[in-house]
């Protein structure tokens, strides 16, 4: 009798775990996807180590709404297309909603399929160009206002140990790494901060015409972002198809400046539940 009860308890435990995984999978597929910020391309809007939930309901659903599981340490690489590939190919969405200029969006890279997070700058049919570091949309320069300096400590950041680039030149460990900050106001009135590090090739670009059904994305840390200014086949992002959008990032839930979220002394309490502008 005791062994029978023990066997039943094990079965019930297994069923509970399976049900919990199924519920978590449905929740992640339909509603919100967790996302860690791994790089500094969206500073100072998003910092390395910020943790957020992506709102998948904002734009409806496509094959990209299915989760990808990438754990190279243990050899796991399950792509969303492996699960929901039957929805791929027509550049449409179920219950689709239109993204707005200025949204901070998680999307699947058109070539690699990895998740990226950038700001939506250009809409279908529009032209986008950078001239002397100033964004032009449909030939008109956006409003740009100086907004002081962004400062951070020069040190390895996050689990990848990446070091920040600094406008004030190479800075030794523990030094103050600074970047000029500007407030950029897009044609629809959305304002956000951008950072400047140096004068470089990405500050002057050709005129890009966004194809129908596609979008143009840029990082807020303009000189440290692989985005739509560079074609996806040459290491950038290029134009992103509508069906590749995963969802909108609305709020930072948690933030840690350390190599692990377990290092509680590196938590950034002032960023918990901060709205993403």
Coordinates of C-alpha atoms in Angstrom, one line a residue:
X1 CA 0.0 0.0 0.0
X2 CA 2.8 2.4 0.9
X3 CA 4.6 1.8 -2.4
X4 CA 1.4 2.3 -4.3
X5 CA 0.9 5.7 -2.6
X6 CA 4.5 6.6 -3.3
X7 CA 4.0 5.7 -6.9
X8 CA 0.9 7.8 -7.1
X9 CA 2.7 10.7 -5.5
X10 CA 5.5 10.5 -8.1
X11 CA 2.9 10.4 -11.0
X12 CA 1.1 13.4 -9.6
X13 CA 4.3 15.3 -9.2
X14 CA 5.2 14.6 -12.8
X15 CA 1.8 15.6 -14.0
X16 CA 2.0 18.9 -12.0
X17 CA 5.4 19.7 -13.6
X18 CA 4.1 18.9 -17.1
X19 CA 1.0 21.0 -16.6
X20 CA 3.1 23.9 -15.3
X21 CA 5.4 23.7 -18.3
X22 CA 2.5 23.7 -20.7
X23 CA 0.9 26.7 -19.0
X24 CA 4.2 28.5 -19.0
X25 CA 4.7 27.7 -22.7
X26 CA 1.2 29.0 -23.6
X27 CA 1.7 32.1 -21.5
X28 CA 5.1 32.8 -23.2
X29 CA 3.7 32.1 -26.6
X30 CA 0.5 34.2 -26.4
X31 CA 1.1 37.0 -23.9
X32 CA 4.6 37.9 -22.6
X33 CA 8.2 36.8 -23.4
X34 CA 11.0 37.5 -21.0
X35 CA 14.0 39.3 -22.4
X36 CA 17.5 40.1 -21.0
X37 CA 19.4 43.1 -22.5
X38 CA 22.8 41.6 -23.5
X39 CA 24.4 44.6 -25.2
X40 CA 24.7 48.4 -24.9
X41 CA 23.1 49.2 -28.3
X42 CA 20.0 50.8 -26.6
X43 CA 21.7 52.9 -23.9
X44 CA 20.7 54.9 -22.1
X45 CA 17.1 53.8 -22.6
X46 CA 18.0 50.2 -21.8
X47 CA 21.1 49.1 -19.9
X48 CA 23.0 45.8 -20.0
X49 CA 21.4 43.6 -17.4
X50 CA 17.9 45.1 -17.7
X51 CA 15.2 42.4 -17.6
X52 CA 11.8 43.0 -19.2
X53 CA 8.7 41.3 -20.5
X54 CA 7.8 41.8 -24.2
X55 CA 4.1 42.4 -24.9
X56 CA 3.3 39.9 -27.6
X57 CA -0.4 41.0 -27.8
X58 CA 0.6 44.5 -29.1
X59 CA 1.2 43.4 -32.7
X60 CA -0.7 40.1 -32.9
X61 CA 0.9 36.7 -33.7
X62 CA 3.1 35.1 -36.3
X63 CA 5.6 32.3 -36.4
X64 CA 8.0 34.6 -34.5
X65 CA 5.6 34.5 -31.5
X66 CA 6.7 31.0 -30.7
X67 CA 9.6 30.9 -28.3
X68 CA 13.1 30.0 -29.4
X69 CA 15.3 28.1 -26.9
X70 CA 19.0 28.8 -27.4
X71 CA 21.4 27.2 -24.8
X72 CA 24.7 26.6 -26.6
X73 CA 26.3 25.5 -23.3
X74 CA 24.3 22.3 -23.4
X75 CA 23.7 22.0 -27.1
X76 CA 20.1 23.2 -27.3
X77 CA 19.1 25.3 -30.2
X78 CA 15.3 25.2 -30.9
X79 CA 14.2 27.9 -33.3
X80 CA 10.7 29.4 -33.4
X81 CA 10.5 28.3 -37.0
X82 CA 11.0 24.7 -35.9
X83 CA 7.8 24.9 -33.9
X84 CA 5.6 27.4 -35.9
X85 CA 7.2 27.4 -39.3
X86 CA 3.9 26.6 -40.9
X87 CA 2.9 30.2 -40.2
X88 CA 6.0 31.6 -41.9
X89 CA 6.3 33.0 -45.5
X90 CA 3.3 35.3 -46.1
X91 CA 4.5 38.3 -44.0
X92 CA 1.1 38.5 -42.2
X93 CA -0.1 38.2 -38.6
X94 CA -3.1 36.8 -36.8
X95 CA -4.9 39.6 -35.0
X96 CA -2.2 41.9 -36.3
X97 CA -1.7 45.3 -34.9
X98 CA 0.4 48.1 -36.5
X99 CA 3.6 49.1 -34.6
X100 CA 4.0 52.8 -34.0
X101 CA 7.1 54.9 -34.8
X102 CA 9.2 55.2 -31.6
X103 CA 8.2 51.8 -30.2
X104 CA 10.9 49.7 -28.7
X105 CA 10.5 46.4 -30.3
X106 CA 11.9 42.8 -30.0
X107 CA 12.1 41.1 -33.4
X108 CA 13.8 38.1 -35.0
X109 CA 16.8 38.9 -37.1
X110 CA 15.9 38.2 -40.8
X111 CA 19.0 36.0 -41.3
X112 CA 20.1 34.4 -38.0
X113 CA 16.7 34.3 -36.3
X114 CA 18.1 35.6 -33.0
X115 CA 16.1 38.1 -31.0
X116 CA 17.1 41.7 -31.3
X117 CA 15.7 44.8 -29.6
X118 CA 15.8 48.2 -31.2
X119 CA 13.6 51.3 -31.7
X120 CA 11.3 51.5 -34.7
X121 CA 12.3 54.5 -36.8
X122 CA 11.1 54.0 -40.4
X123 CA 7.7 52.8 -41.6
X124 CA 6.8 51.1 -44.9
X125 CA 7.3 53.3 -47.9
X126 CA 9.3 56.0 -46.1
X127 CA 12.9 57.1 -46.7
X128 CA 15.5 57.1 -43.9
X129 CA 19.0 58.7 -43.9
X130 CA 21.7 59.8 -41.5
X131 CA 23.5 63.0 -42.3
X132 CA 26.3 64.2 -40.1
X133 CA 24.8 62.2 -37.2
X134 CA 21.3 63.6 -37.6
X135 CA 18.3 61.4 -38.5
X136 CA 16.3 62.4 -41.6
X137 CA 12.9 60.8 -42.3
X138 CA 11.3 61.5 -45.7
X139 CA 14.0 64.1 -46.3
X140 CA 13.3 66.1 -43.2
X141 CA 15.7 66.3 -40.2
X142 CA 14.2 65.3 -36.9
X143 CA 14.4 67.6 -33.9
X144 CA 17.6 67.1 -31.9
X145 CA 18.2 68.9 -28.6
X146 CA 21.4 68.5 -26.4
X147 CA 20.6 66.8 -23.1
X148 CA 23.8 66.7 -21.1
X149 CA 26.2 63.7 -20.8
X150 CA 25.6 60.0 -20.1
X151 CA 28.3 58.7 -17.7
X152 CA 29.1 55.1 -16.7
X153 CA 32.0 53.3 -15.2
X154 CA 34.5 51.8 -17.6
X155 CA 34.5 48.1 -16.6
X156 CA 33.3 44.7 -17.9
X157 CA 29.5 44.8 -18.1
X158 CA 27.0 41.9 -17.8
X159 CA 27.6 38.2 -18.2
X160 CA 29.5 38.7 -21.5
X161 CA 31.9 41.1 -19.8
X162 CA 31.7 43.7 -22.6
X163 CA 33.3 47.0 -22.1
X164 CA 31.7 50.3 -23.1
X165 CA 32.9 52.6 -25.8
X166 CA 33.6 56.1 -24.6
X167 CA 33.5 59.5 -26.3
X168 CA 36.2 60.7 -24.0
X169 CA 38.7 58.2 -25.5
X170 CA 40.0 54.9 -24.1
X171 CA 39.4 54.9 -20.3
X172 CA 41.0 52.6 -17.8
X173 CA 39.1 50.3 -15.5
X174 CA 37.1 52.3 -13.0
X175 CA 37.3 55.5 -14.9
X176 CA 34.4 57.7 -16.0
X177 CA 33.3 56.8 -19.5
X178 CA 31.2 59.6 -21.0
X179 CA 29.0 60.1 -24.1
X180 CA 27.1 63.1 -25.4
X181 CA 23.4 62.7 -24.9
X182 CA 20.7 64.3 -27.1
X183 CA 16.9 64.2 -27.0
X184 CA 15.5 63.1 -30.4
X185 CA 11.9 63.9 -31.3
X186 CA 10.4 61.8 -34.1
X187 CA 7.7 63.2 -36.5
X188 CA 4.9 61.7 -34.5
X189 CA 6.0 63.5 -31.3
X190 CA 7.7 60.6 -29.6
X191 CA 10.9 61.8 -27.8
X192 CA 13.8 59.6 -26.5
X193 CA 17.5 60.0 -25.7
X194 CA 20.2 59.0 -28.1
X195 CA 24.0 58.9 -27.4
X196 CA 27.0 59.9 -29.5
X197 CA 30.5 58.4 -29.2
X198 CA 32.4 59.4 -32.4
X199 CA 32.1 60.6 -36.0
X200 CA 31.9 57.4 -38.0
X201 CA 30.6 55.9 -41.2
X202 CA 27.1 55.2 -39.7
X203 CA 26.6 58.9 -39.2
X204 CA 26.4 59.4 -43.0
X205 CA 24.4 56.9 -44.9
X206 CA 22.7 56.4 -48.3
X207 CA 19.0 57.1 -48.5
X208 CA 17.1 53.9 -47.5
X209 CA 13.6 53.3 -48.8
X210 CA 11.7 51.0 -46.5
X211 CA 9.8 48.3 -48.6
X212 CA 6.2 47.6 -48.0
X213 CA 5.6 45.2 -45.2
X214 CA 9.0 46.0 -43.6
X215 CA 10.3 48.3 -40.9
X216 CA 13.6 50.2 -40.2
X217 CA 15.1 49.9 -36.8
X218 CA 18.0 51.7 -35.0
X219 CA 19.6 51.5 -31.6
X220 CA 19.5 54.6 -29.3
X221 CA 23.3 54.2 -28.7
X222 CA 23.7 55.2 -32.3
X223 CA 27.5 54.6 -32.7
X224 CA 27.4 51.2 -31.0
X225 CA 24.5 49.5 -32.7
X226 CA 24.2 46.9 -35.5
X227 CA 20.8 47.9 -37.0
X228 CA 18.9 48.6 -40.2
X229 CA 21.7 50.9 -41.4
X230 CA 23.7 47.8 -42.4
X231 CA 22.2 45.0 -44.6
X232 CA 21.5 41.8 -42.7
X233 CA 23.7 39.8 -45.0
X234 CA 26.8 41.8 -44.0
X235 CA 26.3 41.7 -40.2
X236 CA 23.6 44.3 -39.7
X237 CA 19.8 44.0 -39.5
X238 CA 18.5 45.5 -42.7
X239 CA 14.8 45.9 -43.3
X240 CA 12.7 43.7 -40.9
X241 CA 9.6 42.0 -42.2
X242 CA 6.3 42.5 -40.4
X243 CA 6.0 38.8 -39.5
X244 CA 9.4 38.9 -37.7
X245 CA 8.1 41.3 -34.9
X246 CA 7.9 39.5 -31.6
X247 CA 6.4 42.3 -29.4
X248 CA 6.7 45.7 -27.8
X249 CA 8.9 46.4 -24.7
X250 CA 7.0 48.6 -22.3
X251 CA 8.6 48.4 -18.9
X252 CA 11.9 47.3 -17.2
X253 CA 10.9 44.7 -14.5
X254 CA 14.3 44.1 -13.0
X255 CA 17.9 45.2 -13.5
X256 CA 21.3 44.0 -12.4
X257 CA 24.7 45.6 -13.3
X258 CA 26.6 42.4 -12.4
X259 CA 27.7 39.3 -14.2
X260 CA 24.8 37.4 -12.5
X261 CA 21.3 38.3 -11.3
X262 CA 22.2 36.5 -8.1
X263 CA 24.7 39.2 -7.2
X264 CA 22.1 41.2 -5.2
X265 CA 24.7 44.0 -4.4
X266 CA 24.7 44.9 -8.2
X267 CA 20.9 45.3 -8.5
X268 CA 19.7 48.6 -9.8
X269 CA 16.7 49.2 -7.6
X270 CA 16.0 52.5 -9.2
X271 CA 15.2 50.8 -12.5
X272 CA 12.7 48.2 -11.2
X273 CA 9.4 48.7 -13.1
X274 CA 10.7 51.7 -15.0
X275 CA 8.6 52.6 -18.0
X276 CA 10.4 52.5 -21.3
X277 CA 10.2 55.7 -23.2

